[in-house]
Coordinates of N, CA and C in Angstrom, one line a residue:
X1397 N 120.9 118.2 78.7 CA 120.2 117.0 78.3 C 120.1 116.9 76.8
X1398 N 119.6 118.0 76.2 CA 119.4 117.9 74.8 C 120.7 117.9 74.0
X1399 N 121.7 118.5 74.6 CA 123.0 118.6 74.0 C 123.6 117.1 73.9
X1400 N 123.4 116.4 74.9 CA 123.9 115.0 74.9 C 123.2 114.1 73.9
X1401 N 121.9 114.3 73.8 CA 121.1 113.6 72.8 C 121.5 114.0 71.4
X1402 N 121.8 115.3 71.2 CA 122.2 115.8 69.8 C 123.6 115.2 69.5
X1403 N 124.5 115.1 70.5 CA 125.8 114.5 70.3 C 125.7 113.0 69.9
X1404 N 124.8 112.3 70.5 CA 124.6 110.9 70.2 C 124.0 110.7 68.8
X1405 N 123.1 111.6 68.4 CA 122.5 111.6 67.1 C 123.6 111.8 66.0
X1406 N 124.4 112.8 66.3 CA 125.5 113.2 65.3 C 126.5 112.1 65.2
X1407 N 126.8 111.4 66.3 CA 127.7 110.3 66.3 C 127.1 109.1 65.4
X1408 N 125.8 108.9 65.6 CA 125.1 107.8 64.9 C 125.1 108.2 63.4
X1409 N 124.8 109.4 63.1 CA 124.8 109.9 61.7 C 126.1 109.7 61.1
X1410 N 127.2 110.1 61.8 CA 128.5 110.0 61.3 C 128.9 108.6 61.0
X1411 N 128.6 107.7 62.0 CA 128.9 106.3 61.8 C 128.1 105.7 60.6
X1412 N 126.9 106.1 60.5 CA 126.1 105.6 59.3 C 126.7 106.1 58.0
X1413 N 127.1 107.3 57.9 CA 127.8 107.8 56.7 C 129.1 107.1 56.4
X1414 N 129.9 106.8 57.5 CA 131.1 106.1 57.3 C 130.9 104.7 56.8
X1415 N 129.9 104.0 57.3 CA 129.6 102.7 56.8 C 129.1 102.7 55.4
X1416 N 128.2 103.7 55.0 CA 127.7 103.7 53.7 C 128.8 104.1 52.7
X1417 N 129.7 105.0 53.0 CA 130.7 105.4 52.1 C 131.7 104.2 51.9
X1418 N 132.0 103.5 52.9 CA 133.0 102.4 52.8 C 132.4 101.2 52.0
X1419 N 131.1 101.2 51.9 CA 130.4 100.1 51.2 C 130.3 100.3 49.7
X1420 N 130.6 101.5 49.3 CA 130.6 101.8 47.8 C 131.8 101.3 47.1
X1421 N 131.5 100.6 46.1 CA 132.6 100.0 45.3 C 132.7 100.9 44.0
X1422 N 133.8 101.5 43.8 CA 133.9 102.3 42.6 C 134.5 101.5 41.4
X1423 N 133.7 101.3 40.4 CA 134.1 100.5 39.3 C 134.5 101.5 38.1
X1424 N 135.7 101.3 37.7 CA 136.2 102.1 36.6 C 135.9 101.5 35.2
X1425 N 135.7 102.4 34.3 CA 135.4 101.9 32.9 C 136.7 101.8 32.1
X1426 N 136.9 100.7 31.6 CA 138.2 100.5 30.8 C 137.8 100.5 29.3
X1427 N 138.4 101.4 28.6 CA 138.2 101.5 27.2 C 139.2 100.7 26.5
X1428 N 138.8 100.3 25.2 CA 139.8 99.8 24.3 C 140.6 100.9 23.7
X1429 N 141.8 100.6 23.3 CA 142.7 101.6 22.7 C 143.1 101.1 21.3
X1430 N 143.1 102.0 20.3 CA 143.6 101.7 19.0 C 144.9 102.5 18.9
X1431 N 146.0 101.8 18.7 CA 147.3 102.5 18.7 C 147.8 102.7 17.3
X1432 N 148.2 103.9 17.0 CA 148.8 104.3 15.7 C 150.3 103.9 15.7
X1433 N 150.6 102.8 15.0 CA 152.0 102.3 14.9 C 152.6 102.7 13.6
X1434 N 152.1 103.7 12.9 CA 152.6 104.2 11.7 C 153.4 105.5 11.9
X1435 N 153.9 106.1 10.9 CA 154.6 107.4 11.0 C 153.7 108.5 10.5
X1436 N 152.5 108.3 10.2 CA 151.5 109.3 9.8 C 150.6 109.7 10.9
X1437 N 150.0 110.9 10.8 CA 148.9 111.3 11.7 C 147.7 110.8 11.1
X1438 N 146.9 110.1 11.8 CA 145.7 109.4 11.3 C 144.4 109.9 12.0
X1439 N 143.3 109.7 11.3 CA 142.0 109.9 11.9 C 141.4 108.4 12.0
X1440 N 141.0 108.0 13.2 CA 140.5 106.7 13.4 C 139.1 106.7 13.9
X1441 N 138.3 105.9 13.3 CA 136.9 105.7 13.7 C 136.6 104.2 14.0
X1442 N 136.0 103.9 15.1 CA 135.7 102.6 15.5 C 134.2 102.5 15.4
X1443 N 133.7 101.5 14.6 CA 132.3 101.5 14.3 C 131.8 100.1 14.1
X1444 N 130.5 100.0 14.3 CA 129.8 98.7 14.1 C 129.2 98.6 12.7
X1445 N 129.4 99.7 11.9 CA 128.8 99.8 10.5 C 129.9 99.4 9.5
X1446 N 129.6 98.6 8.5 CA 130.6 98.1 7.6 C 130.8 99.1 6.4
X1447 N 130.4 100.3 6.5 CA 130.7 101.3 5.5 C 131.2 102.6 6.2
X1448 N 132.1 103.3 5.5 CA 132.7 104.5 6.1 C 131.6 105.6 6.3
X1449 N 131.4 106.0 7.5 CA 130.4 107.0 7.8 C 130.7 108.4 7.5
X1450 N 129.7 109.2 7.3 CA 130.0 110.7 7.1 C 130.6 111.3 8.3
X1451 N 131.2 112.4 8.2 CA 131.8 113.1 9.3 C 130.9 113.3 10.5
X1452 N 129.6 113.6 10.2 CA 128.7 114.0 11.2 C 128.4 112.8 12.2
X1453 N 128.7 111.6 11.7 CA 128.5 110.4 12.6 C 129.7 110.0 13.4
X1454 N 130.8 110.6 13.2 CA 132.1 110.2 13.8 C 132.0 110.5 15.3
X1455 N 131.5 111.6 15.7 CA 131.3 112.0 17.1 C 129.9 112.4 17.3
X1456 N 129.0 111.4 17.3 CA 127.6 111.7 17.3 C 127.1 112.6 18.5
X1457 N 127.8 112.4 19.7 CA 127.4 113.1 20.8 C 127.6 114.6 20.7
X1458 N 128.6 115.0 19.8 CA 128.9 116.4 19.6 C 128.0 117.0 18.5
X1459 N 127.4 116.2 17.7 CA 126.7 116.7 16.5 C 125.4 117.4 16.9
X1460 N 124.9 117.3 18.1 CA 123.6 117.9 18.5 C 123.8 119.4 18.6
X1461 N 125.0 119.9 18.6 CA 125.2 121.4 18.7 C 124.7 122.0 17.4
X1462 N 123.8 123.0 17.5 CA 123.2 123.6 16.3 C 124.2 124.6 15.7
X1463 N 124.3 124.7 14.4 CA 125.2 125.6 13.7 C 124.5 126.3 12.6
X1464 N 125.0 127.4 12.1 CA 124.4 128.0 11.0 C 124.6 127.1 9.7
X1465 N 123.7 127.2 8.8 CA 123.7 126.3 7.6 C 125.1 126.4 6.9
X1466 N 125.6 127.6 6.7 CA 126.8 127.7 5.9 C 128.1 127.2 6.5
X1467 N 128.0 127.0 7.8 CA 129.2 126.5 8.6 C 129.1 125.0 8.9
X1468 N 127.9 124.4 8.5 CA 127.7 123.0 9.0 C 128.7 122.0 8.4
X1469 N 128.9 122.0 7.1 CA 129.8 121.0 6.5 C 131.2 121.1 7.0
X1470 N 131.7 122.3 7.2 CA 133.1 122.4 7.6 C 133.2 122.0 9.1
X1471 N 132.2 122.4 9.9 CA 132.2 122.1 11.3 C 132.0 120.7 11.6
X1472 N 131.3 119.9 10.8 CA 131.1 118.5 11.0 C 132.5 117.8 10.9
X1473 N 133.3 118.3 10.0 CA 134.7 117.7 9.9 C 135.5 118.0 11.2
X1474 N 135.4 119.2 11.7 CA 136.2 119.6 12.9 C 135.7 118.9 14.1
X1475 N 134.4 118.7 14.2 CA 133.8 117.9 15.3 C 134.3 116.5 15.2
X1476 N 134.4 115.9 14.0 CA 134.8 114.5 13.8 C 136.2 114.3 14.3
X1477 N 137.1 115.4 14.2 CA 138.5 115.2 14.6 C 138.6 115.1 16.1
X1478 N 137.7 115.6 16.9 CA 137.8 115.5 18.4 C 137.8 114.0 18.8
X1479 N 138.9 113.7 19.4 CA 139.1 112.3 19.9 C 139.4 111.2 18.9
X1480 N 139.5 111.6 17.6 CA 139.8 110.6 16.6 C 141.1 110.8 15.9
X1481 N 141.9 111.9 16.3 CA 143.2 112.1 15.7 C 144.2 111.3 16.5
X1482 N 145.0 110.5 15.8 CA 146.1 109.7 16.4 C 147.4 110.1 15.8
X1483 N 148.2 110.8 16.6 CA 149.6 111.1 16.2 C 150.4 109.8 16.1
X1484 N 151.6 109.8 15.5 CA 152.4 108.6 15.5 C 152.7 108.1 16.9
X1485 N 152.5 106.8 17.1 CA 152.8 106.2 18.4 C 151.9 106.7 19.5
X1486 N 150.6 107.0 19.2 CA 149.7 107.4 20.2 C 148.4 106.6 20.0
X1487 N 147.4 106.8 20.9 CA 146.2 106.0 20.9 C 145.0 106.8 20.8
X1488 N 143.9 106.2 20.3 CA 142.6 106.8 20.4 C 141.7 105.8 21.2
X1489 N 140.7 106.2 21.9 CA 139.9 105.3 22.7 C 138.8 104.8 21.8
X1490 N 138.4 103.5 22.1 CA 137.3 102.8 21.5 C 136.4 102.3 22.6
X1491 N 135.1 102.4 22.4 CA 134.1 102.0 23.3 C 134.0 100.4 23.3
X1492 N 134.3 99.7 24.4 CA 134.1 98.3 24.4 C 132.7 97.8 24.3
X1493 N 131.7 98.7 24.6 CA 130.3 98.3 24.6 C 129.9 98.0 23.1
X1494 N 130.6 98.4 22.2 CA 130.3 98.2 20.8 C 130.2 96.7 20.5
X1495 N 131.0 95.9 21.2 CA 131.0 94.4 21.1 C 129.8 93.8 21.7
X1496 N 129.1 94.5 22.6 CA 127.8 94.0 23.1 C 126.7 94.0 22.0
X1497 N 126.9 95.0 21.1 CA 125.9 95.1 20.0 C 126.3 94.3 18.8
X1498 N 127.6 94.2 18.5 CA 128.1 93.6 17.3 C 129.2 92.6 17.7
X1499 N 129.2 91.4 17.0 CA 130.3 90.5 17.2 C 131.6 91.0 16.4
X1500 N 131.3 91.6 15.3 CA 132.4 92.1 14.4 C 132.3 93.6 14.3
X1501 N 133.4 94.3 14.5 CA 133.4 95.8 14.4 C 134.4 96.2 13.3
X1502 N 134.4 97.5 13.0 CA 135.3 97.9 11.9 C 136.1 99.1 12.4
X1503 N 137.4 99.2 12.0 CA 138.2 100.3 12.3 C 138.5 101.0 10.9
X1504 N 138.1 102.3 10.8 CA 138.4 103.0 9.6 C 139.5 104.0 9.9
X1505 N 140.4 104.1 9.0 CA 141.6 104.9 9.2 C 141.8 105.8 7.9
X1506 N 141.9 107.1 8.1 CA 142.1 108.0 7.1 C 143.3 108.9 7.5
X1507 N 144.3 109.1 6.6 CA 145.4 109.9 6.9 C 144.8 111.4 7.1
X1508 N 145.3 112.1 8.0 CA 144.8 113.4 8.3 C 144.9 114.3 7.1
X1509 N 146.0 114.2 6.4 CA 146.2 115.1 5.2 C 145.2 114.8 4.2
X1510 N 144.8 113.5 4.0 CA 143.8 113.2 3.0 C 142.4 113.7 3.5
X1511 N 142.2 113.5 4.8 CA 140.9 114.0 5.3 C 140.7 115.5 5.2
X1512 N 141.8 116.2 5.3 CA 141.7 117.7 5.2 C 141.6 118.1 3.7
X1513 N 142.1 117.3 2.8 CA 142.2 117.7 1.4 C 141.0 117.3 0.5
X1514 N 140.3 116.2 0.9 CA 139.2 115.7 0.1 C 137.9 115.6 0.9
X1515 N 136.7 115.8 0.2 CA 135.4 115.6 0.8 C 135.2 114.1 1.1
X1516 N 134.4 113.8 2.0 CA 134.1 112.4 2.3 C 133.7 111.5 1.1
X1517 N 132.9 112.1 0.2 CA 132.4 111.3 -0.9 C 133.6 110.9 -1.8
X1518 N 134.5 111.8 -2.0 CA 135.7 111.4 -2.8 C 136.6 110.4 -2.1
X1519 N 136.7 110.6 -0.8 CA 137.5 109.6 0.0 C 136.9 108.2 -0.1
X1520 N 135.6 108.1 -0.1 CA 134.9 106.8 -0.2 C 135.1 106.3 -1.7
X1521 N 134.8 107.2 -2.7 CA 134.8 106.7 -4.1 C 136.2 106.3 -4.5
X1522 N 137.2 106.9 -4.0 CA 138.6 106.6 -4.4 C 139.3 105.7 -3.4
X1523 N 138.5 105.2 -2.5 CA 139.1 104.3 -1.4 C 140.4 104.8 -0.8
X1524 N 140.3 106.1 -0.4 CA 141.5 106.7 0.3 C 141.5 106.5 1.8
X1525 N 141.0 105.3 2.2 CA 141.0 105.0 3.6 C 141.3 103.5 3.8
X1526 N 141.6 103.1 5.0 CA 141.9 101.7 5.3 C 140.8 101.2 6.2
X1527 N 140.4 100.0 6.0 CA 139.4 99.4 6.8 C 139.9 98.1 7.4
X1528 N 139.7 97.9 8.7 CA 140.1 96.7 9.3 C 138.8 96.1 10.0
X1529 N 138.6 94.8 9.8 CA 137.6 94.1 10.5 C 138.2 93.5 11.8
X1530 N 137.5 93.8 12.9 CA 138.1 93.3 14.2 C 137.0 92.6 15.0
X1531 N 137.5 91.7 15.9 CA 136.6 91.2 16.9 C 137.3 91.5 18.3
X1532 N 136.6 91.2 19.3 CA 137.1 91.5 20.6 C 138.4 90.9 20.9
X1533 N 138.6 89.7 20.4 CA 139.9 89.0 20.6 C 141.1 89.6 19.9
X1534 N 140.8 90.5 19.0 CA 141.9 91.2 18.3 C 142.6 92.3 19.2
X1535 N 141.9 92.6 20.3 CA 142.4 93.7 21.2 C 143.2 92.9 22.3
X1536 N 144.5 92.9 22.1 CA 145.4 92.2 23.0 C 145.7 93.2 24.2
X1537 N 145.3 92.8 25.4 CA 145.4 93.7 26.6 C 144.7 95.0 26.4
X1538 N 143.5 94.9 25.7 CA 142.7 96.0 25.4 C 143.3 97.0 24.4
X1539 N 144.3 96.6 23.7 CA 145.0 97.5 22.7 C 145.0 96.8 21.4
X1540 N 144.7 97.6 20.3 CA 144.8 97.1 18.9 C 145.9 97.9 18.3
X1541 N 146.9 97.2 17.8 CA 148.0 98.0 17.1 C 147.7 98.1 15.6
X1542 N 147.5 99.3 15.2 CA 147.3 99.6 13.8 C 148.6 99.8 13.1
X1543 N 148.9 98.9 12.1 CA 150.2 99.0 11.4 C 149.9 99.2 9.9

């Protein structure tokens, strides 16, 4: 008798799980892409700020890792390279939520060779970077071609 009741309970639980799982709608997040259409390897930063940011702000989520003081400046650059290096004819991802905060955003591009050779202060002072002002409509099919 108890076995039959247990079987019915298990069938009801299974049916309930099946109904709940089929009711879940998985929504994927679609990022914007910035495509490097040049022949150079570039570092690309997508920002809502109209000035070129220090390396430590390029990948803010990685900057919370504590480092010894003497390694901090060099490691900030290497952390900034994660996800921001675009080889020729490749893309980096850009967060579309940036346009929820700002109507106009900025794409900052530095050639990798320049980024390795000069400190950020000198890159800024000598304008060794390219800046593009973009709006959401500039991303055709969620892709912005950097030329």
